[in-house]
Coordinates of C-alpha atoms in Angstrom, one line a residue:
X1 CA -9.6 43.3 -20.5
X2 CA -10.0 39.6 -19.7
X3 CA -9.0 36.9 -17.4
X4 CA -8.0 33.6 -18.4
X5 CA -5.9 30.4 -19.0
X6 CA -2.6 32.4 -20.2
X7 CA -1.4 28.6 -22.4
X8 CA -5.1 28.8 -24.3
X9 CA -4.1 32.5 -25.4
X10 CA -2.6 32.4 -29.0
X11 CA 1.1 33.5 -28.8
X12 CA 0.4 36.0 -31.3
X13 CA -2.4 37.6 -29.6
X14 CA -0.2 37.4 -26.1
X15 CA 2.5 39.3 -27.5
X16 CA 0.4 42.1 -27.9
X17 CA -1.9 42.3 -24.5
X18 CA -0.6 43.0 -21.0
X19 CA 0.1 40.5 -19.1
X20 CA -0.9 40.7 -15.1
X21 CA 0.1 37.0 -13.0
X22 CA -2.7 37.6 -10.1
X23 CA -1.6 35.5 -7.4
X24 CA -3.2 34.2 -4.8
X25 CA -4.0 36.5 -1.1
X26 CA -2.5 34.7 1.7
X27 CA -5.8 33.8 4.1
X28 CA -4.3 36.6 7.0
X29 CA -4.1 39.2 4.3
X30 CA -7.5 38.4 2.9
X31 CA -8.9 38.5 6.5
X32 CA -7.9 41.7 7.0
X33 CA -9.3 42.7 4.0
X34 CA -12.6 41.7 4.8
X35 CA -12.6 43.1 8.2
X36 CA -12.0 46.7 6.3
X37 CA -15.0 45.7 4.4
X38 CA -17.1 44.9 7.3
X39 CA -16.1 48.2 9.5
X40 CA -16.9 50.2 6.1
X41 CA -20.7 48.5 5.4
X42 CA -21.3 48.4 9.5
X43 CA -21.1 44.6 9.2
X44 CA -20.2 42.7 12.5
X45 CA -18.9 39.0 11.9
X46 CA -16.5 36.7 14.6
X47 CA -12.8 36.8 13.8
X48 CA -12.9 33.0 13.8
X49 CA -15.7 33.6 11.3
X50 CA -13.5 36.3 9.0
X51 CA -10.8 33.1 9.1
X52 CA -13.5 30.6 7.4
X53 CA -14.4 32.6 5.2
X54 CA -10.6 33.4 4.1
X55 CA -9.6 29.9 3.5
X56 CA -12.8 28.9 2.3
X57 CA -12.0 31.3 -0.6
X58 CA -9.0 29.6 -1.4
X59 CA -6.6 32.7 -1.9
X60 CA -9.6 34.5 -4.3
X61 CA -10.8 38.2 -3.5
X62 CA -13.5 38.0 -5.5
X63 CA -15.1 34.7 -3.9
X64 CA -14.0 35.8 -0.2
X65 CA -16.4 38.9 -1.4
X66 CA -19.2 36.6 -2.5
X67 CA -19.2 34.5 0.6
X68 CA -18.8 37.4 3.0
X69 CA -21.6 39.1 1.4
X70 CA -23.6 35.7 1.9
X71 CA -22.9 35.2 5.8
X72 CA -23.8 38.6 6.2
X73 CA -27.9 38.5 5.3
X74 CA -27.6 35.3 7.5
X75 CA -28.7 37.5 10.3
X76 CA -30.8 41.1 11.2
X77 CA -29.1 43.7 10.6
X78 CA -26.8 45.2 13.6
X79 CA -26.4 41.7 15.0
X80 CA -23.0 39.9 14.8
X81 CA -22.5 37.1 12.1
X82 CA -21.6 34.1 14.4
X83 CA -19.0 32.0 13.5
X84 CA -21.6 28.8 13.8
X85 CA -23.5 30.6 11.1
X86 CA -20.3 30.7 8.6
X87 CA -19.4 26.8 9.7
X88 CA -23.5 25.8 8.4
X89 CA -23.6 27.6 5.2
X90 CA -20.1 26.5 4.1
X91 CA -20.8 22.5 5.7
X92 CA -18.0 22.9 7.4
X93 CA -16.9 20.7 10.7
X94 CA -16.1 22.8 13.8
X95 CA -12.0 23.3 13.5
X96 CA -11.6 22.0 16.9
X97 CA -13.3 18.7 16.2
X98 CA -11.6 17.8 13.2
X99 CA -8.1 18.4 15.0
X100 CA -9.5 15.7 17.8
X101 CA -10.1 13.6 15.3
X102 CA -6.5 14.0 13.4
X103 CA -5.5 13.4 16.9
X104 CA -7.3 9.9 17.0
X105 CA -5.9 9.2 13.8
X106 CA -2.6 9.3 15.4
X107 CA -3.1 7.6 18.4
X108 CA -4.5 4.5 16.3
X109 CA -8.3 5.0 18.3
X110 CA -10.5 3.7 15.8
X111 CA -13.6 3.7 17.7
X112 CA -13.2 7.5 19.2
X113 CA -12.5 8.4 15.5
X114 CA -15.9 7.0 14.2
X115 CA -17.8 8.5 16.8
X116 CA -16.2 12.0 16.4
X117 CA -17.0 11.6 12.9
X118 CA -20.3 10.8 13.2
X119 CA -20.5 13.7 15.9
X120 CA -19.6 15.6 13.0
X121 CA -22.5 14.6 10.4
X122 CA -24.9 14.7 12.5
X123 CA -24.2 18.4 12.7
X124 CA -24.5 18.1 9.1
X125 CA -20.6 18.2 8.3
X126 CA -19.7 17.5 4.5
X127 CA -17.5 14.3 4.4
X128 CA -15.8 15.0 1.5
X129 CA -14.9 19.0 3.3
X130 CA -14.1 16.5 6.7
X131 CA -11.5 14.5 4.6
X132 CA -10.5 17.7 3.2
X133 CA -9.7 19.4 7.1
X134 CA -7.8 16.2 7.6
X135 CA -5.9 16.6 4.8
X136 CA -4.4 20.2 5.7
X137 CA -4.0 19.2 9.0
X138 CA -1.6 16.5 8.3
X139 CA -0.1 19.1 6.1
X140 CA 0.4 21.7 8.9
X141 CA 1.8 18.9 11.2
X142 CA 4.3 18.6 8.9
X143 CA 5.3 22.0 8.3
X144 CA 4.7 22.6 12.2
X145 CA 7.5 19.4 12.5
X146 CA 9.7 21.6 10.1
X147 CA 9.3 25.0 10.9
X148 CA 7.6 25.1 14.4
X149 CA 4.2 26.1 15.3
X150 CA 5.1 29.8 14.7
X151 CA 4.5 29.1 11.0
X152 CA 1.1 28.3 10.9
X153 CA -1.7 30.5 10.0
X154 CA -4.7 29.6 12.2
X155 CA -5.2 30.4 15.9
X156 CA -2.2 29.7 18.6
X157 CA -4.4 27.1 20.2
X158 CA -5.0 24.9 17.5
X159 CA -0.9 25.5 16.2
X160 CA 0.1 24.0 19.2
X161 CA -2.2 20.7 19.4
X162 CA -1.0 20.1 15.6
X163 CA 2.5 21.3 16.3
X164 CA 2.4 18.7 19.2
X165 CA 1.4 15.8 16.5
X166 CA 4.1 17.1 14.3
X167 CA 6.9 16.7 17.3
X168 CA 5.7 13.0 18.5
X169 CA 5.0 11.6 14.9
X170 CA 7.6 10.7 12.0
X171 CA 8.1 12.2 9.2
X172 CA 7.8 9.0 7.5
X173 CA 3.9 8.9 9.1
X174 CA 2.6 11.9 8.2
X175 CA 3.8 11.4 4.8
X176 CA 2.1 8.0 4.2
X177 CA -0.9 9.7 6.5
X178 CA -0.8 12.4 3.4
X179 CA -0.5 9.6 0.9
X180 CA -3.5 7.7 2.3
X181 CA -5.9 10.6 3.0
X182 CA -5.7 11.8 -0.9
X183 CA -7.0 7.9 -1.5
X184 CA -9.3 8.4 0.9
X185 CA -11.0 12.0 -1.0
X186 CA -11.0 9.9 -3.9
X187 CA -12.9 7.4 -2.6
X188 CA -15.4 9.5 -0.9
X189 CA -16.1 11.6 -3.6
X190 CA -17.2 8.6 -5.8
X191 CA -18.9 6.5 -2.9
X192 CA -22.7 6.1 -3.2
X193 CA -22.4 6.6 1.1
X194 CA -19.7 9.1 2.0
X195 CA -20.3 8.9 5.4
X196 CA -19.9 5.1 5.1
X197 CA -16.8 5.7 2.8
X198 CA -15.3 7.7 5.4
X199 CA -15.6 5.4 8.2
X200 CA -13.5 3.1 6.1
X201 CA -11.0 5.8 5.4
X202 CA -10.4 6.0 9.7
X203 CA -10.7 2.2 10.2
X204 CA -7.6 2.3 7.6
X205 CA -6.1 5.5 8.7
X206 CA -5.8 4.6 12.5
X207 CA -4.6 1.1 11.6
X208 CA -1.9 1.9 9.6
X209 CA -1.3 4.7 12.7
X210 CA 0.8 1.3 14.5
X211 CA 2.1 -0.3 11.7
X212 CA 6.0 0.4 11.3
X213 CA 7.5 1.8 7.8
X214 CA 9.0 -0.2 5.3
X215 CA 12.7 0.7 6.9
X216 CA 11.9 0.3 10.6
X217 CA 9.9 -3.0 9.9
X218 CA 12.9 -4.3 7.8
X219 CA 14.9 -2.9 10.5
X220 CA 13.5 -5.0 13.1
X221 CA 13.4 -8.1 11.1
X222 CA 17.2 -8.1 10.2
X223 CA 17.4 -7.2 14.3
X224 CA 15.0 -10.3 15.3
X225 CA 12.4 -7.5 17.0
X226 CA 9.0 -8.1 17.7
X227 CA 6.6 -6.2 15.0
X228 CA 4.5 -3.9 16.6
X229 CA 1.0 -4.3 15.4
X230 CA -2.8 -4.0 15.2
X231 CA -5.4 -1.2 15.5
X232 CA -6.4 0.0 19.3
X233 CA -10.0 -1.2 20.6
X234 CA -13.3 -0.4 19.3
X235 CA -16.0 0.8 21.2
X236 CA -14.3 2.8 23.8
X237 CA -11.6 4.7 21.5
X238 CA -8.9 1.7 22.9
X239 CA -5.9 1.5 23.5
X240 CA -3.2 4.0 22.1
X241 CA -0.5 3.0 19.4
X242 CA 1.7 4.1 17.1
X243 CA 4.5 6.9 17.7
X244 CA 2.1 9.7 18.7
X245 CA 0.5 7.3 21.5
X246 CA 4.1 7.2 23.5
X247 CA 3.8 10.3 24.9
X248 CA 0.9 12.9 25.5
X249 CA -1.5 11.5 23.1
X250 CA -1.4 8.5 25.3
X251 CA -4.7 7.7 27.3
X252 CA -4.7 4.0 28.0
X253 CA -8.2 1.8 28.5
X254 CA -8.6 -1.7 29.3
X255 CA -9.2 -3.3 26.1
X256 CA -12.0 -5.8 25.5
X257 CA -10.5 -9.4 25.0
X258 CA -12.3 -10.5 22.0
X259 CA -12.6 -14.2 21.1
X260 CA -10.0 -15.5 18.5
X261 CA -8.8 -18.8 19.7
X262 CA -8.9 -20.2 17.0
X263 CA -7.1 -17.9 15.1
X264 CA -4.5 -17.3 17.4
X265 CA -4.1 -21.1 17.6
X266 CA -3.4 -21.1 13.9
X267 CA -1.1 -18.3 13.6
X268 CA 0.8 -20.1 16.7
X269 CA 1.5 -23.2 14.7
X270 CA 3.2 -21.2 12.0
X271 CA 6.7 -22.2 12.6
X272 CA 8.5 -22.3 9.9
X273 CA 7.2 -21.5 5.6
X274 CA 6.3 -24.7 5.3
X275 CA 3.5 -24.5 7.8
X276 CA 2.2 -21.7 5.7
X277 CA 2.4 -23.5 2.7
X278 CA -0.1 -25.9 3.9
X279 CA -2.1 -23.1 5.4
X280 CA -2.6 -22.2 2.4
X281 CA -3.3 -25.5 0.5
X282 CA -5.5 -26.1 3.1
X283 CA -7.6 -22.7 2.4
X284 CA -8.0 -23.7 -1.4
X285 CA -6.9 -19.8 -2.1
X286 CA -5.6 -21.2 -5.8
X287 CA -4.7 -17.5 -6.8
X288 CA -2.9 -17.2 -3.9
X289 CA -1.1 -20.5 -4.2
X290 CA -0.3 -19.9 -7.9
X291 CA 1.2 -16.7 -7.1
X292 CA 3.1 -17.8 -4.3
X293 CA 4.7 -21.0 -6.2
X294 CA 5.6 -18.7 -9.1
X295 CA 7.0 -15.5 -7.6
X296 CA 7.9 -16.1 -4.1
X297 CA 11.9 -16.5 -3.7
X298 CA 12.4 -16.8 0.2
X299 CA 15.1 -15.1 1.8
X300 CA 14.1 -15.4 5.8
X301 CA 10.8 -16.2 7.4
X302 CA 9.8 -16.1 11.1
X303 CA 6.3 -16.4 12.4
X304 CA 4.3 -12.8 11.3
X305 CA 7.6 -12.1 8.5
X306 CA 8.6 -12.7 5.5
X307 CA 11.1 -11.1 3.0
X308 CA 11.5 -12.8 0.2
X309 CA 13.0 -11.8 -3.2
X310 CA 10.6 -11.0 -6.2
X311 CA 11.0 -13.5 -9.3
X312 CA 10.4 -12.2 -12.5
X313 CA 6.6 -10.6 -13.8
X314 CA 5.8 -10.4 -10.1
X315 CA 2.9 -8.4 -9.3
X316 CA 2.7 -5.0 -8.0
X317 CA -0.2 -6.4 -5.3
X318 CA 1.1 -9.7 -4.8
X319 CA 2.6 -8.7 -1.3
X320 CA -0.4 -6.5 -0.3
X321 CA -2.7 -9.6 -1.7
X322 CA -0.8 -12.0 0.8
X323 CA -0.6 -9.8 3.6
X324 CA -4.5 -9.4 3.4
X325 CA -4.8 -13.1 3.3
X326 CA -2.4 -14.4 6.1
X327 CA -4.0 -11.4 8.6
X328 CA -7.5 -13.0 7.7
X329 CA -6.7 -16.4 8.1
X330 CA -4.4 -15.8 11.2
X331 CA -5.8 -12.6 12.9
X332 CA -2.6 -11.4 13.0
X333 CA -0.6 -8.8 11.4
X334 CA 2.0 -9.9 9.0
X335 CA 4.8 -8.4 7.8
X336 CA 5.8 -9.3 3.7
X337 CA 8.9 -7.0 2.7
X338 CA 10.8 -7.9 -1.1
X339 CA 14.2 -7.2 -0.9
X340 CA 17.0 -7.1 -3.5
X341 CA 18.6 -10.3 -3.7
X342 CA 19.5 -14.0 -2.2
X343 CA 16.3 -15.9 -2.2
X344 CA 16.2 -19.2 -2.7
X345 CA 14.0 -20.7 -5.9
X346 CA 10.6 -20.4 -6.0
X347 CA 8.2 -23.7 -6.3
X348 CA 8.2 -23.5 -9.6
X349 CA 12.2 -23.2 -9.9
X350 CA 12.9 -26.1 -8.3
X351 CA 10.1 -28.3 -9.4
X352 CA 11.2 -27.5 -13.0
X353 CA 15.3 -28.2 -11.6
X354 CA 14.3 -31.3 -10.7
X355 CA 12.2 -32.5 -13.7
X356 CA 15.2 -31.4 -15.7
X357 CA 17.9 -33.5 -13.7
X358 CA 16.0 -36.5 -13.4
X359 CA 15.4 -36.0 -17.3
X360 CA 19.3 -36.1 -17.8
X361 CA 19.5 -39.2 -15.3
X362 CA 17.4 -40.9 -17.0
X363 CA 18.9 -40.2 -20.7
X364 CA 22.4 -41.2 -19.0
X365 CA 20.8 -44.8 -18.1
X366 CA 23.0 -47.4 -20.0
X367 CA 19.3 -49.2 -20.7
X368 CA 17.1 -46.4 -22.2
X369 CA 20.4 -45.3 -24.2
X370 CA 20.4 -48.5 -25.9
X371 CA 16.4 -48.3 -26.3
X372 CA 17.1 -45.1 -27.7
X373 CA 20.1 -46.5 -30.0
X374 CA 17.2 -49.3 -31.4
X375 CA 14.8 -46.9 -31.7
X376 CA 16.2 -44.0 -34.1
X377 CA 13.9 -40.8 -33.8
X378 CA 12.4 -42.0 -30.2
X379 CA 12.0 -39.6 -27.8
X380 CA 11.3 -39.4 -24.0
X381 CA 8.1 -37.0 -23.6
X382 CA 8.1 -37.1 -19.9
X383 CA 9.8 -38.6 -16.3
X384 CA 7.0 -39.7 -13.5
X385 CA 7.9 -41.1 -10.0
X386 CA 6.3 -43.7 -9.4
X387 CA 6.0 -44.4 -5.7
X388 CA 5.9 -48.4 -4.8
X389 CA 3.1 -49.3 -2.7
X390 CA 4.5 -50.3 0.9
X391 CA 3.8 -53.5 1.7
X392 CA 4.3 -54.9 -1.8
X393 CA 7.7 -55.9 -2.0
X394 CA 7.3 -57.7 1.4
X395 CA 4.1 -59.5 0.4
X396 CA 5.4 -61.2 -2.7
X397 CA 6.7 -64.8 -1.3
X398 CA 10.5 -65.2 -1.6
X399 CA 12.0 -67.4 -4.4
X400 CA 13.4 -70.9 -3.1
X401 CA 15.9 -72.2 -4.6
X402 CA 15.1 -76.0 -6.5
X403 CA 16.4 -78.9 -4.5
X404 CA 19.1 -80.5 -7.7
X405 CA 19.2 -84.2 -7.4

């Protein structure tokens, strides 16, 4: 008898075994599993202690075993296993904390969230297991949105908080929420910090909480609405934002006015694609320029938006790549959305229409035909514009006519 991989067993030696798919216990039915255990070896442990344990063993009887049997030395014998004593030897982050800080998440409170966090590791939470809790919490908020509170499996309380996020927040949020958290294990997993890694995860994660999707932004464009924009305040948790903040997740606070004149000043003179075309010049980003003369086929643009069609080769990060550049330069946040069709030609279209008609004007020139005529085998390599000094023509002295006697 064995238990393995069933693709790495030889079909020939799998048609003659038995063949048993174990699947995995559901975390209630492997709770109550383990409380049998425990009234059976006269162990005492929390319920809410019997629940980490059954999720921590991911659907496995063997391992929920293994760590029972672990928590249960933790203390004398006769005394009850607390559940604080299951949370420290797993690193896990109290359940209630974690859902505050999913809630921060959602309200866009960048500041809260790195405190709770850091609330959290200093109680020696694993960052990697935190981003892990967040993970299935944006998960249950989803099924919560589809299915109601009813079908989660973790304690009423706690349903209804995430149930709540699920009922104020998009579905198109919690999906990019989903999206951006499984980046965000990545990361942490590989950082040299992981607190530090983290940290970045929520100053991304509660940004992105008040930025519109790709259909309401380009929804609001086509309408001429204001963008809505830009994470809440720091130190103080901020202001709310984003869909969740509307309703009960909203706790306003008077937001410290930080100092960007200068900034602001810049991103007001922005009137037209032109002004940032010169912004940009003027910042010497030459990738950026290059990019942006090549590939960028404007369709409409209005100070913090553009859409603009893609030209050919584009690159996948161009519009991320500009979008990082204008916020930095502006202190602003920008919208840059690629649509389909009818942009007009890039900077490098039209420079290369216009070397190409003024090539033909000048072959059709009754002169440089007739050079060309004398000439057999000439060719023109080039066509430069050259711009007349002003002032020149007026300073030569006019001809006078001579006096005939």
């Amino acid at each position: 008898f064995a238990t393995t991989e069933i693709r790495k067993v030889p079909v020939t030696i799998l048609s003659r075994c038995q063949r048993f798919d174990l699947r995995r216990v559901e975390p209630p039915v492997l709770a109550a599993h383990l409380e049998k255990i425990c009234e059976k070896e006269g162990a005492k442990v929390e319920a809410e202690g019997i629940a980490l344990i059954s999720r921590a063993a991911e659907g496995s009887v063997r391992d929920g075993l293994s760590i029972l049997d672990q928590a249960i030395v933790q203390t004398d014998p006769g005394q009850i296993v607390p559940a604080k004593v299951v949370q420290d030897m797993l690193g896990l982050a109290d359940r209630s904390q974690t859902i505050e800080l999913f809630e921060q998440i959602m309200r866009g409170e960048t500041g809260a969230a790195i405190h709770t966090f850091r609330t959290l590791w200093g109680f020696g939470a694993d960052p990697v297991q935190v981003v892990l809790d967040l993970l299935e919490h944006s998960h249950q908020s989803a099924v919560s949105k589809a299915l109601g509170p009813d079908a989660l499996a973790m304690p009423k309380e706690q349903a209804q908080r995430l149930a709540a996020v699920g009922a104020l927040a998009s579905a198109g949020s919690l999906s990019r929420l989903w999206q951006m958290l499984l980046k965000a294990h990545d990361e942490v997993r590989r950082a040299p910090d992981p607190s530090a890694a983290v940290e970045m995860a929520l100053i991304r994660l509660t940004y992105a909480a008040d930025l519109p999707g790709p259909e309401e932004a380009l929804k609001a464009l086509r309408n001429g609405e204001p963008l809505g924009g830009g994470p809440s305040g720091g130190g103080g948790g901020g202001q709310s934002g984003g869909a969740v903040a509307q309703a009960r997740f909203a706790q306003p606070v008077a937001q410290q006015a930080v100092p960007q004149t200068s900034a602001l000043t810049e991103a007001a003179t922005l009137a037209t694609f032109d002004d940032v075309l010169k912004l940009i010049e003027a910042k010497r980003d030459i990738g950026i320029k290059l990019d942006v003369d090549r590939y960028l086929r404007l369709v409409s643009y209005r100070p913090g938006a553009i859409v603009y069609e893609p030209a050919p080769n584009t690159p996948a990060n161009f519009a991320g790549r500009l979008v990082s550049r204008l916020k930095e330069w502006t202190g602003q946040p920008w919208l840059v959305a690629a649509e389909g069709g009818g942009g007009a030609e890039t900077a490098w279209e039209k420079q290369k229409r216009e070397q190409k008609e003024a090539r033909a004007e000048i072959e059709a020139d009754p002169f440089v035909r007739s050079v060309m005529e004398a000439f057999p085998g000439a060719e023109i390599l080039g066509v430069k514009q050259l711009a007349i000094p002003q002032g020149e023509a007026a300073s030569e002295p006019p001809v006078e006519p001579e006096d005939e006697d």
